[in-house]
PDB file of C-alpha atoms in Angstrom:
ATOM      1  CA  MET A   1       0.000   0.000   0.000  1.00 46.00           C
ATOM      2  CA  ASP A   2       1.205   3.519  -0.799  1.00 48.00           C
ATOM      3  CA  THR A   3       1.266   5.233   2.583  1.00 49.00           C
ATOM      4  CA  THR A   4       2.445   8.585   1.261  1.00 45.00           C
ATOM      5  CA  SER A   5      -0.945   9.593  -0.179  1.00 49.00           C
ATOM      6  CA  GLU A   6      -2.880   9.032   3.073  1.00 63.00           C
ATOM      7  CA  SER A   7      -0.318   9.854   5.773  1.00 73.00           C
ATOM      8  CA  VAL A   8      -0.921  13.272   7.304  1.00 81.00           C
ATOM      9  CA  SER A   9       0.046  14.918  10.577  1.00 83.00           C
ATOM     10  CA  VAL A  10      -2.241  15.051  13.612  1.00 83.00           C
ATOM     11  CA  ALA A  11      -2.327  18.829  13.208  1.00 82.00           C
ATOM     12  CA  GLU A  12      -3.654  18.475   9.667  1.00 83.00           C
ATOM     13  CA  LEU A  13      -6.136  15.778  10.713  1.00 82.00           C
ATOM     14  CA  LEU A  14      -7.706  17.952  13.410  1.00 81.00           C
ATOM     15  CA  ASP A  15      -7.578  21.213  11.453  1.00 83.00           C
ATOM     16  CA  GLU A  16      -9.273  19.530   8.494  1.00 85.00           C
ATOM     17  CA  ARG A  17     -12.024  18.019  10.648  1.00 84.00           C
ATOM     18  CA  ARG A  18     -12.651  21.334  12.417  1.00 83.00           C
ATOM     19  CA  HIS A  19     -12.869  23.104   9.054  1.00 85.00           C
ATOM     20  CA  LEU A  20     -15.425  20.613   7.753  1.00 86.00           C
ATOM     21  CA  LEU A  21     -17.504  20.960  10.926  1.00 83.00           C
ATOM     22  CA  ASP A  22     -17.379  24.755  10.583  1.00 83.00           C
ATOM     23  CA  VAL A  23     -18.573  24.523   6.978  1.00 83.00           C
ATOM     24  CA  ALA A  24     -21.426  22.189   7.920  1.00 84.00           C
ATOM     25  CA  CYS A  25     -22.431  24.286  10.947  1.00 82.00           C
ATOM     26  CA  SER A  26     -22.488  27.467   8.860  1.00 79.00           C
ATOM     27  CA  ILE A  27     -25.037  25.815   6.558  1.00 79.00           C
ATOM     28  CA  LEU A  28     -27.090  23.755   9.013  1.00 76.00           C
ATOM     29  CA  GLY A  29     -26.768  25.794  12.176  1.00 69.00           C
ATOM     30  CA  THR A  30     -26.513  22.821  14.557  1.00 64.00           C
ATOM     31  CA  GLY A  31     -23.536  20.814  15.758  1.00 69.00           C
ATOM     32  CA  THR A  32     -25.338  17.461  15.871  1.00 73.00           C
ATOM     33  CA  GLU A  33     -26.375  17.586  12.226  1.00 79.00           C
ATOM     34  CA  ALA A  34     -22.923  18.866  11.277  1.00 82.00           C
ATOM     35  CA  GLU A  35     -21.299  15.843  12.914  1.00 81.00           C
ATOM     36  CA  SER A  36     -23.529  13.554  10.856  1.00 84.00           C
ATOM     37  CA  VAL A  37     -22.640  15.380   7.648  1.00 86.00           C
ATOM     38  CA  VAL A  38     -18.917  15.154   8.334  1.00 85.00           C
ATOM     39  CA  ALA A  39     -19.240  11.439   9.130  1.00 84.00           C
ATOM     40  CA  GLU A  40     -21.041  10.922   5.797  1.00 85.00           C
ATOM     41  CA  THR A  41     -18.377  12.997   4.022  1.00 86.00           C
ATOM     42  CA  TYR A  42     -15.572  10.771   5.258  1.00 84.00           C
ATOM     43  CA  ARG A  43     -17.652   7.666   4.478  1.00 85.00           C
ATOM     44  CA  GLN A  44     -17.871   8.755   0.848  1.00 86.00           C
ATOM     45  CA  TRP A  45     -14.143   9.560   0.844  1.00 86.00           C
ATOM     46  CA  TYR A  46     -13.310   6.022   1.931  1.00 81.00           C
ATOM     47  CA  GLU A  47     -15.700   4.531  -0.634  1.00 84.00           C
ATOM     48  CA  LEU A  48     -13.544   5.964  -3.411  1.00 86.00           C
ATOM     49  CA  PRO A  49     -11.122   3.482  -4.997  1.00 86.00           C
ATOM     50  CA  ASP A  50      -7.501   4.111  -3.982  1.00 82.00           C
ATOM     51  CA  PRO A  51      -6.522   5.355  -7.486  1.00 85.00           C
ATOM     52  CA  ALA A  52      -9.380   7.875  -7.423  1.00 87.00           C
ATOM     53  CA  ARG A  53      -8.315   9.229  -4.016  1.00 83.00           C
ATOM     54  CA  ALA A  54      -4.728   9.513  -5.247  1.00 83.00           C
ATOM     55  CA  LEU A  55      -5.871  11.842  -8.053  1.00 87.00           C
ATOM     56  CA  ILE A  56      -7.361  14.360  -5.590  1.00 86.00           C
ATOM     57  CA  SER A  57      -4.575  16.910  -5.142  1.00 85.00           C
ATOM     58  CA  THR A  58      -6.293  18.927  -2.393  1.00 86.00           C
ATOM     59  CA  PRO A  59      -8.362  16.528  -0.232  1.00 86.00           C
ATOM     60  CA  ARG A  60      -9.417  19.291   2.174  1.00 84.00           C
ATOM     61  CA  SER A  61     -11.032  21.325  -0.600  1.00 87.00           C
ATOM     62  CA  TRP A  62     -12.642  18.235  -2.093  1.00 88.00           C
ATOM     63  CA  LEU A  63     -14.075  17.247   1.285  1.00 89.00           C
ATOM     64  CA  ALA A  64     -15.361  20.773   1.993  1.00 87.00           C
ATOM     65  CA  GLU A  65     -17.145  20.844  -1.366  1.00 87.00           C
ATOM     66  CA  LEU A  66     -18.700  17.470  -0.603  1.00 87.00           C
ATOM     67  CA  VAL A  67     -19.897  18.769   2.787  1.00 88.00           C
ATOM     68  CA  GLY A  68     -21.726  21.543   0.974  1.00 85.00           C
ATOM     69  CA  ARG A  69     -23.371  19.124  -1.447  1.00 85.00           C
ATOM     70  CA  ILE A  70     -24.532  16.858   1.365  1.00 84.00           C
ATOM     71  CA  CYS A  71     -26.000  19.820   3.355  1.00 82.00           C
ATOM     72  CA  SER A  72     -28.290  20.591   0.396  1.00 79.00           C
ATOM     73  CA  ALA A  73     -29.526  16.966   0.385  1.00 68.00           C
ATOM     74  CA  GLU A  74     -32.303  15.372   2.433  1.00 41.00           C
ATOM     75  CA  PRO A  75     -31.012  14.442   5.921  1.00 41.00           C
ATOM     76  CA  SER A  76     -32.202  10.868   5.515  1.00 35.00           C
ATOM     77  CA  ALA A  77     -29.947  10.482   2.494  1.00 39.00           C
ATOM     78  CA  PHE A  78     -26.920  10.418   4.755  1.00 37.00           C
ATOM     79  CA  VAL A  79     -28.371   9.352   8.083  1.00 36.00           C
ATOM     80  CA  LEU A  80     -29.562   6.013   6.702  1.00 32.00           C
ATOM     81  CA  HIS A  81     -26.118   5.348   5.286  1.00 38.00           C
ATOM     82  CA  ASP A  82     -24.145   6.516   8.301  1.00 36.00           C
ATOM     83  CA  PRO A  83     -22.348   3.351   9.498  1.00 32.00           C
ATOM     84  CA  PHE A  84     -21.568   4.938  12.828  1.00 32.00           C
ATOM     85  CA  ARG A  85     -25.241   5.130  13.834  1.00 34.00           C
ATOM     86  CA  THR A  86     -25.484   1.360  13.650  1.00 30.00           C
ATOM     87  CA  ALA A  87     -23.570  -1.412  15.357  1.00 31.00           C
ATOM     88  CA  PRO A  88     -19.883  -0.938  14.408  1.00 32.00           C
ATOM     89  CA  VAL A  89     -19.332  -4.470  13.126  1.00 30.00           C
ATOM     90  CA  ALA A  90     -18.304  -3.510   9.597  1.00 29.00           C
ATOM     91  CA  VAL A  91     -17.828  -0.598   7.252  1.00 29.00           C
ATOM     92  CA  LEU A  92     -18.532  -0.466   3.542  1.00 31.00           C
ATOM     93  CA  GLY A  93     -15.410  -0.820   1.472  1.00 32.00           C
ATOM     94  CA  VAL A  94     -14.484  -0.321  -2.148  1.00 30.00           C
ATOM     95  CA  GLY A  95     -16.548  -2.322  -4.613  1.00 30.00           C
ATOM     96  CA  GLY A  96     -19.153  -3.249  -2.009  1.00 34.00           C
ATOM     97  CA  GLN A  97     -16.770  -5.374   0.008  1.00 33.00           C
ATOM     98  CA  THR A  98     -17.049  -5.332   3.779  1.00 37.00           C
ATOM     99  CA  TYR A  99     -14.128  -5.119   6.128  1.00 36.00           C
ATOM    100  CA  PRO A 100     -14.081  -6.057   9.816  1.00 42.00           C
ATOM    101  CA  ASP A 101     -14.146  -3.222  12.265  1.00 45.00           C
ATOM    102  CA  CYS A 102     -10.668  -1.882  12.976  1.00 47.00           C
ATOM    103  CA  THR A 103     -10.915  -3.189  16.513  1.00 50.00           C
ATOM    104  CA  GLU A 104     -11.483  -6.717  15.231  1.00 50.00           C
ATOM    105  CA  LEU A 105      -8.502  -6.410  12.899  1.00 47.00           C
ATOM    106  CA  ALA A 106      -6.337  -5.162  15.714  1.00 49.00           C
ATOM    107  CA  ASP A 107      -7.446  -7.926  18.066  1.00 54.00           C
ATOM    108  CA  HIS A 108      -6.790 -10.578  15.443  1.00 47.00           C
ATOM    109  CA  ALA A 109      -3.366  -9.159  14.632  1.00 49.00           C
ATOM    110  CA  ARG A 110      -2.479  -8.914  18.294  1.00 51.00           C
ATOM    111  CA  ARG A 111      -3.430 -12.555  18.987  1.00 50.00           C
ATOM    112  CA  SER A 112      -1.520 -13.784  15.950  1.00 46.00           C
ATOM    113  CA  LEU A 113       1.515 -11.714  16.765  1.00 53.00           C
ATOM    114  CA  ARG A 114       1.734 -12.724  20.392  1.00 50.00           C
ATOM    115  CA  ALA A 115       1.289 -16.391  19.516  1.00 42.00           C
ATOM    116  CA  ARG A 116       4.477 -16.363  17.438  1.00 40.00           C
ATOM    117  CA  ARG A 117       6.608 -13.875  19.341  1.00 51.00           C
ATOM    118  CA  SER A 118       8.789 -14.095  22.412  1.00 52.00           C
ATOM    119  CA  ARG A 119       7.753 -12.681  25.741  1.00 62.00           C
ATOM    120  CA  PRO A 120       7.301  -8.890  25.906  1.00 74.00           C
ATOM    121  CA  ALA A 121      10.219  -6.741  26.993  1.00 81.00           C
ATOM    122  CA  ALA A 122      10.789  -6.114  30.689  1.00 87.00           C
ATOM    123  CA  PRO A 123       9.223  -2.855  31.938  1.00 87.00           C
ATOM    124  CA  ARG A 124      12.541  -0.994  32.140  1.00 91.00           C
ATOM    125  CA  GLN A 125      13.509  -2.027  28.602  1.00 92.00           C
ATOM    126  CA  HIS A 126      10.011  -1.251  27.334  1.00 93.00           C
ATOM    127  CA  ASP A 127      10.100   2.252  28.816  1.00 94.00           C
ATOM    128  CA  ALA A 128      13.559   2.940  27.368  1.00 95.00           C
ATOM    129  CA  VAL A 129      12.437   1.994  23.850  1.00 96.00           C
ATOM    130  CA  VAL A 130       9.257   4.088  24.119  1.00 96.00           C
ATOM    131  CA  ARG A 131      11.252   7.122  25.273  1.00 96.00           C
ATOM    132  CA  THR A 132      13.609   6.730  22.321  1.00 97.00           C
ATOM    133  CA  VAL A 133      10.698   6.378  19.900  1.00 97.00           C
ATOM    134  CA  ARG A 134       9.115   9.525  21.342  1.00 96.00           C
ATOM    135  CA  LEU A 135      12.374  11.432  20.968  1.00 96.00           C
ATOM    136  CA  ALA A 136      12.830  10.230  17.382  1.00 96.00           C
ATOM    137  CA  CYS A 137       9.279  11.267  16.436  1.00 95.00           C
ATOM    138  CA  ALA A 138       9.527  14.608  18.239  1.00 94.00           C
ATOM    139  CA  THR A 139      12.744  15.500  16.417  1.00 94.00           C
ATOM    140  CA  GLY A 140      11.932  13.860  13.094  1.00 93.00           C
ATOM    141  CA  ASP A 141      14.965  11.578  13.412  1.00 94.00           C
ATOM    142  CA  ALA A 142      14.237   8.790  10.898  1.00 94.00           C
ATOM    143  CA  PRO A 143      17.444   6.774  11.492  1.00 94.00           C
ATOM    144  CA  LEU A 144      16.906   6.803  15.251  1.00 95.00           C
ATOM    145  CA  LEU A 145      13.298   5.697  14.872  1.00 96.00           C
ATOM    146  CA  ALA A 146      14.227   2.930  12.427  1.00 94.00           C
ATOM    147  CA  SER A 147      16.783   1.624  14.921  1.00 95.00           C
ATOM    148  CA  GLN A 148      13.964   0.977  17.402  1.00 96.00           C
ATOM    149  CA  LEU A 149      11.689  -0.922  14.983  1.00 95.00           C
ATOM    150  CA  ALA A 150      11.763  -4.614  14.126  1.00 92.00           C
ATOM    151  CA  ARG A 151      12.166  -5.335  10.414  1.00 90.00           C
ATOM    152  CA  ASP A 152       8.668  -6.848  10.238  1.00 89.00           C
ATOM    153  CA  VAL A 153       7.003  -4.277  12.515  1.00 91.00           C
ATOM    154  CA  THR A 154       3.325  -3.531  11.868  1.00 90.00           C
ATOM    155  CA  ALA A 155       1.318  -0.391  12.667  1.00 91.00           C
ATOM    156  CA  VAL A 156      -2.480  -0.311  12.903  1.00 89.00           C
ATOM    157  CA  PHE A 157      -4.241   3.064  12.644  1.00 89.00           C
ATOM    158  CA  ASP A 158      -7.749   3.490  14.055  1.00 88.00           C
ATOM    159  CA  GLY A 159      -9.398   6.614  12.695  1.00 86.00           C
ATOM    160  CA  GLY A 160     -12.900   5.190  12.931  1.00 82.00           C
ATOM    161  CA  GLY A 161     -13.749   6.757   9.571  1.00 81.00           C
ATOM    162  CA  LYS A 162     -13.941  10.104  11.388  1.00 82.00           C
ATOM    163  CA  VAL A 163     -10.612  11.526  10.166  1.00 83.00           C
ATOM    164  CA  ARG A 164      -8.517  11.041   7.030  1.00 81.00           C
ATOM    165  CA  ALA A 165      -6.177   8.423   8.498  1.00 81.00           C
ATOM    166  CA  LEU A 166      -4.639   5.251   7.071  1.00 81.00           C
ATOM    167  CA  THR A 167      -7.221   2.492   6.735  1.00 78.00           C
ATOM    168  CA  GLU A 168      -4.967  -0.555   6.389  1.00 82.00           C
ATOM    169  CA  PRO A 169      -2.137  -1.866   8.582  1.00 86.00           C
ATOM    170  CA  VAL A 170       1.326  -0.678   7.580  1.00 90.00           C
ATOM    171  CA  HIS A 171       4.077  -3.313   7.446  1.00 91.00           C
ATOM    172  CA  GLY A 172       7.858  -3.067   7.554  1.00 92.00           C
ATOM    173  CA  SER A 173      10.311  -0.787   9.314  1.00 93.00           C
ATOM    174  CA  PRO A 174      10.677   1.876   6.570  1.00 93.00           C
ATOM    175  CA  GLU A 175       6.931   2.143   5.980  1.00 93.00           C
ATOM    176  CA  VAL A 176       6.020   2.282   9.669  1.00 94.00           C
ATOM    177  CA  ALA A 177       8.736   4.843  10.373  1.00 95.00           C
ATOM    178  CA  HIS A 178       7.461   7.041   7.544  1.00 94.00           C
ATOM    179  CA  SER A 179       3.860   6.790   8.734  1.00 93.00           C
ATOM    180  CA  LEU A 180       4.693   7.646  12.352  1.00 95.00           C
ATOM    181  CA  LEU A 181       7.021  10.508  11.449  1.00 94.00           C
ATOM    182  CA  THR A 182       4.374  11.977   9.149  1.00 92.00           C
ATOM    183  CA  LEU A 183       1.583  11.644  11.699  1.00 91.00           C
ATOM    184  CA  LEU A 184       3.676  13.074  14.543  1.00 91.00           C
ATOM    185  CA  ALA A 185       5.577  15.655  12.499  1.00 88.00           C
ATOM    186  CA  PRO A 186       6.760  18.610  14.604  1.00 84.00           C
ATOM    187  CA  ARG A 187       4.282  21.445  14.087  1.00 85.00           C
ATOM    188  CA  PRO A 188       3.455  24.550  16.145  1.00 87.00           C
ATOM    189  CA  GLY A 189       1.097  23.504  18.909  1.00 88.00           C
ATOM    190  CA  THR A 190       2.029  19.804  18.701  1.00 89.00           C
ATOM    191  CA  ALA A 191       3.676  18.036  21.648  1.00 93.00           C
ATOM    192  CA  LEU A 192       4.532  14.400  22.396  1.00 94.00           C
ATOM    193  CA  HIS A 193       4.658  12.874  25.873  1.00 94.00           C
ATOM    194  CA  THR A 194       5.186   9.450  27.346  1.00 94.00           C
ATOM    195  CA  HIS A 195       2.146   8.327  29.316  1.00 93.00           C
ATOM    196  CA  SER A 196       0.562   5.177  30.686  1.00 91.00           C
ATOM    197  CA  VAL A 197      -1.516   3.536  27.942  1.00 89.00           C
ATOM    198  CA  ASN A 198      -3.318   0.281  28.728  1.00 82.00           C
ATOM    199  CA  GLY A 199      -1.094  -0.281  31.725  1.00 84.00           C
ATOM    200  CA  ARG A 200       2.246   0.220  29.959  1.00 89.00           C
ATOM    201  CA  THR A 201       4.180   3.267  28.849  1.00 93.00           C
ATOM    202  CA  GLY A 202       2.970   4.637  25.525  1.00 94.00           C
ATOM    203  CA  ILE A 203       2.961   7.939  23.655  1.00 96.00           C
ATOM    204  CA  VAL A 204       0.321  10.658  23.736  1.00 95.00           C
ATOM    205  CA  ALA A 205       0.274  13.392  21.099  1.00 94.00           C
ATOM    206  CA  ARG A 206      -1.383  16.725  21.836  1.00 93.00           C
ATOM    207  CA  TYR A 207      -2.365  19.453  19.403  1.00 91.00           C
ATOM    208  CA  ASP A 208      -3.604  22.782  20.743  1.00 88.00           C
ATOM    209  CA  HIS A 209      -3.543  21.194  24.221  1.00 87.00           C
ATOM    210  CA  ARG A 210      -5.945  18.424  23.228  1.00 90.00           C
ATOM    211  CA  VAL A 211      -5.056  14.750  22.895  1.00 92.00           C
ATOM    212  CA  SER A 212      -4.987  14.008  19.177  1.00 91.00           C
ATOM    213  CA  ALA A 213      -3.370  10.551  19.122  1.00 92.00           C
ATOM    214  CA  VAL A 214      -2.653   7.766  21.602  1.00 93.00           C
ATOM    215  CA  ILE A 215      -0.014   5.195  20.668  1.00 94.00           C
ATOM    216  CA  SER A 216       0.503   1.835  22.336  1.00 92.00           C
ATOM    217  CA  LEU A 217       3.645  -0.132  21.498  1.00 93.00           C
ATOM    218  CA  ASP A 218       4.281  -3.866  21.710  1.00 91.00           C
ATOM    219  CA  ILE A 219       7.982  -4.479  22.267  1.00 91.00           C
ATOM    220  CA  ALA A 220       9.924  -7.727  22.155  1.00 88.00           C
ATOM    221  CA  GLY A 221      13.559  -7.625  23.204  1.00 83.00           C
ATOM    222  CA  SER A 222      14.710  -4.130  22.253  1.00 88.00           C
ATOM    223  CA  ARG A 223      12.524  -3.535  19.186  1.00 92.00           C
ATOM    224  CA  VAL A 224       8.960  -2.405  18.537  1.00 93.00           C
ATOM    225  CA  ILE A 225       7.028  -5.217  16.861  1.00 91.00           C
ATOM    226  CA  GLN A 226       3.580  -3.589  16.805  1.00 90.00           C
ATOM    227  CA  ALA A 227       2.214  -0.048  17.056  1.00 92.00           C
ATOM    228  CA  TRP A 228      -1.443   0.696  17.800  1.00 91.00           C
ATOM    229  CA  VAL A 229      -2.358   4.253  16.856  1.00 92.00           C
ATOM    230  CA  ILE A 230      -5.697   5.708  17.965  1.00 91.00           C
ATOM    231  CA  VAL A 231      -6.747   8.899  16.167  1.00 91.00           C
ATOM    232  CA  ASN A 232     -10.512   8.230  16.257  1.00 89.00           C
ATOM    233  CA  PRO A 233     -11.994  11.400  17.843  1.00 88.00           C
ATOM    234  CA  ASP A 234     -14.709   9.348  19.566  1.00 86.00           C
ATOM    235  CA  LYS A 235     -12.175   7.110  21.315  1.00 87.00           C
ATOM    236  CA  LEU A 236     -10.132  10.132  22.387  1.00 90.00           C
ATOM    237  CA  LEU A 237     -13.040  11.857  24.153  1.00 87.00           C
ATOM    238  CA  SER A 238     -12.180  10.343  27.525  1.00 87.00           C
ATOM    239  CA  TRP A 239      -8.567  11.520  27.161  1.00 89.00           C
ATOM    240  CA  ASN A 240      -9.786  15.090  26.774  1.00 88.00           C
ATOM    241  CA  ARG A 241     -12.150  15.164  29.745  1.00 82.00           C
ATOM    242  CA  PRO A 242     -10.744  16.988  32.788  1.00 73.00           C
ATOM    243  CA  THR A 243     -12.420  14.402  35.038  1.00 55.00           C
ATOM    244  CA  ALA A 244     -10.822  11.433  33.273  1.00 46.00           C
ATOM    245  CA  GLY A 245      -8.424  11.050  36.191  1.00 45.00           C
ATOM    246  CA  ARG A 246      -5.327  10.657  34.054  1.00 49.00           C
ATOM    247  CA  GLY A 247      -3.587  13.689  35.466  1.00 47.00           C
ATOM    248  CA  SER A 248      -0.862  15.472  33.573  1.00 47.00           C
ATOM    249  CA  PRO A 249       1.104  13.717  30.841  1.00 50.00           C
ATOM    250  CA  GLY A 250       4.145  11.732  31.813  1.00 50.00           C
ATOM    251  CA  ARG A 251       7.599  13.152  31.394  1.00 50.00           C
ATOM    252  CA  ALA A 252       9.245  13.025  27.984  1.00 54.00           C
TER     253      ALA A 252
END
């Protein structure tokens, strides 16, 4: 898979989504309906064949135009086709194919990976690798990041169809390094911190003081063998609630 056409930074992901919501709100006047329109907009984006998406030179403009077209349509035209208002067991793919929910894919990959891998790294080793990965991503140091990744490393990105994120797992050290460095590219207002994620040290990305990505890393020996990247705005809601009880981010 060509990751260069879909990989974008967290800053771009959030700015784009906010822009689309602003466009929808300016037409409809309500946030709830705007959210539905934006969800339908991204659904139609992901229904496009990969070659068709690759031909769109300015996705943000294309998406904004589509938002406008949907807001002139009957609400039922997009509500009935909104996969996120039904049980999230599958999403419609190209050519009418159905793909398992990203969570199912991640669970399957995790079970398969752990069945054939050695025991996870000790906590101290795990934390050291995560800190190095954070530093490499924060500074854009590709060689340093590559040195922390296994040759057959895999990264799974969960955007939930709510942002323009990668939809398929990325395999191999060069490809995963490129995807992570693009997503976490240093931009004004972007900061990376180490933080407890699912009971082990992970990485939390913030943009404009809001959590924009949460990354969990599976590490065997001294190399990352799997990265789980959450950029789905719905799944990040709890990370952005003051009462979530997570406290301040861990030290870099």
